[in-house]
Amino acid sequence: VQLQASGGGLVQPGGSLGLSCTASGGTFSRSTVAWFRQAAGKEREFVAAFRWTDRHIAYADSVKGRFTISRDNAKNTVYLQMNSLKPEDTAVYLCAAGERLIVSSFRNPRMYYNWGQGTQVTVSS
């Protein structure tokens, strides 16, 4: 399964962007799909995750209330809608998939075996 992330760009503070992560060559049917981000010179940081089997969702505290993760089952795609963006949201955003993850492991990037390429999100005036 290959993951393809898209939708990044440049946006002003307070603006919105939507990211997509689409699986090809397979499905997300038993997966947890997550978004991580990595700013220049910083460690990879968990953003949000969606567990396909029971629709369990988790968010990092820093994005809760501003970002929404969702899925389109028919399109085998996970979305990340980002609202009220801040300069500190600037990073490369990556989607990742893992199987049989328990909730407590959602935030650990080492639990994900399949990573898409990143898409740059820049929040600046």
PDB file of C-alpha atoms in Angstrom, residues 12-68:
ATOM      1  CA  GLN A  12      -2.111  33.417   6.431  1.00  0.00           C
ATOM      2  CA  PRO A  13      -2.550  33.101  10.198  1.00  0.00           C
ATOM      3  CA  GLY A  14      -6.170  32.375  10.998  1.00  0.00           C
ATOM      4  CA  GLY A  15      -6.710  30.705   7.643  1.00  0.00           C
ATOM      5  CA  SER A  16      -7.630  27.144   6.721  1.00  0.00           C
ATOM      6  CA  LEU A  17      -6.147  24.303   4.716  1.00  0.00           C
ATOM      7  CA  GLY A  18      -7.218  20.756   4.005  1.00  0.00           C
ATOM      8  CA  LEU A  19      -4.872  17.814   3.606  1.00  0.00           C
ATOM      9  CA  SER A  20      -5.628  14.429   2.049  1.00  0.00           C
ATOM     10  CA  CYS A  21      -3.963  11.050   2.467  1.00  0.00           C
ATOM     11  CA  THR A  22      -5.006   8.421  -0.068  1.00  0.00           C
ATOM     12  CA  ALA A  23      -4.039   4.758  -0.111  1.00  0.00           C
ATOM     13  CA  SER A  24      -3.311   3.033  -3.393  1.00  0.00           C
ATOM     14  CA  GLY A  25      -2.696  -0.648  -3.933  1.00  0.00           C
ATOM     15  CA  GLY A  26      -4.645  -1.552  -0.837  1.00  0.00           C
ATOM     16  CA  THR A  27      -7.089  -0.292   1.754  1.00  0.00           C
ATOM     17  CA  PHE A  28      -7.129   1.186   5.242  1.00  0.00           C
ATOM     18  CA  SER A  29      -9.638  -1.391   6.436  1.00  0.00           C
ATOM     19  CA  ARG A  30      -7.626  -2.581   9.459  1.00  0.00           C
ATOM     20  CA  SER A  31      -5.472   0.479   9.891  1.00  0.00           C
ATOM     21  CA  THR A  32      -4.994   3.426  12.115  1.00  0.00           C
ATOM     22  CA  VAL A  33      -4.124   6.384   9.935  1.00  0.00           C
ATOM     23  CA  ALA A  34      -2.364   9.322  11.498  1.00  0.00           C
ATOM     24  CA  TRP A  35      -0.986  12.706  10.656  1.00  0.00           C
ATOM     25  CA  PHE A  36       2.346  13.768  12.050  1.00  0.00           C
ATOM     26  CA  ARG A  37       4.277  16.938  11.437  1.00  0.00           C
ATOM     27  CA  GLN A  38       7.896  17.911  11.566  1.00  0.00           C
ATOM     28  CA  ALA A  39       9.086  21.476  11.738  1.00  0.00           C
ATOM     29  CA  ALA A  40      12.613  22.408  10.756  1.00  0.00           C
ATOM     30  CA  GLY A  41      15.061  21.339  13.440  1.00  0.00           C
ATOM     31  CA  LYS A  42      12.386  19.658  15.561  1.00  0.00           C
ATOM     32  CA  GLU A  43      11.274  16.113  16.249  1.00  0.00           C
ATOM     33  CA  ARG A  44       8.340  14.523  14.508  1.00  0.00           C
ATOM     34  CA  GLU A  45       5.154  15.398  16.360  1.00  0.00           C
ATOM     35  CA  PHE A  46       1.794  13.617  16.497  1.00  0.00           C
ATOM     36  CA  VAL A  47      -1.143  15.619  15.178  1.00  0.00           C
ATOM     37  CA  ALA A  48      -4.188  13.359  14.851  1.00  0.00           C
ATOM     38  CA  ALA A  49      -5.183   9.743  14.268  1.00  0.00           C
ATOM     39  CA  PHE A  50      -8.229   7.842  13.021  1.00  0.00           C
ATOM     40  CA  ARG A  51      -8.691   4.143  13.720  1.00  0.00           C
ATOM     41  CA  TRP A  52     -10.600   2.660  10.796  1.00  0.00           C
ATOM     42  CA  THR A  53     -12.254  -0.248  12.613  1.00  0.00           C
ATOM     43  CA  ASP A  54     -14.129   1.708  15.285  1.00  0.00           C
ATOM     44  CA  ARG A  55     -13.635   5.330  14.138  1.00  0.00           C
ATOM     45  CA  HIS A  56     -11.715   6.170  17.293  1.00  0.00           C
ATOM     46  CA  ILE A  57     -10.097   9.576  16.930  1.00  0.00           C
ATOM     47  CA  ALA A  58      -7.307  11.263  18.856  1.00  0.00           C
ATOM     48  CA  TYR A  59      -5.801  14.731  18.616  1.00  0.00           C
ATOM     49  CA  ALA A  60      -2.737  16.413  19.986  1.00  0.00           C
ATOM     50  CA  ASP A  61      -3.663  19.034  22.559  1.00  0.00           C
ATOM     51  CA  SER A  62      -2.053  21.711  20.399  1.00  0.00           C
ATOM     52  CA  VAL A  63      -4.558  21.193  17.576  1.00  0.00           C
ATOM     53  CA  LYS A  64      -7.681  20.109  19.451  1.00  0.00           C
ATOM     54  CA  GLY A  65     -10.642  22.261  18.490  1.00  0.00           C
ATOM     55  CA  ARG A  66      -8.903  23.578  15.381  1.00  0.00           C
ATOM     56  CA  PHE A  67      -8.115  20.457  13.341  1.00  0.00           C
ATOM     57  CA  THR A  68     -10.515  17.714  12.273  1.00  0.00           C
TER      58      THR A  68
END
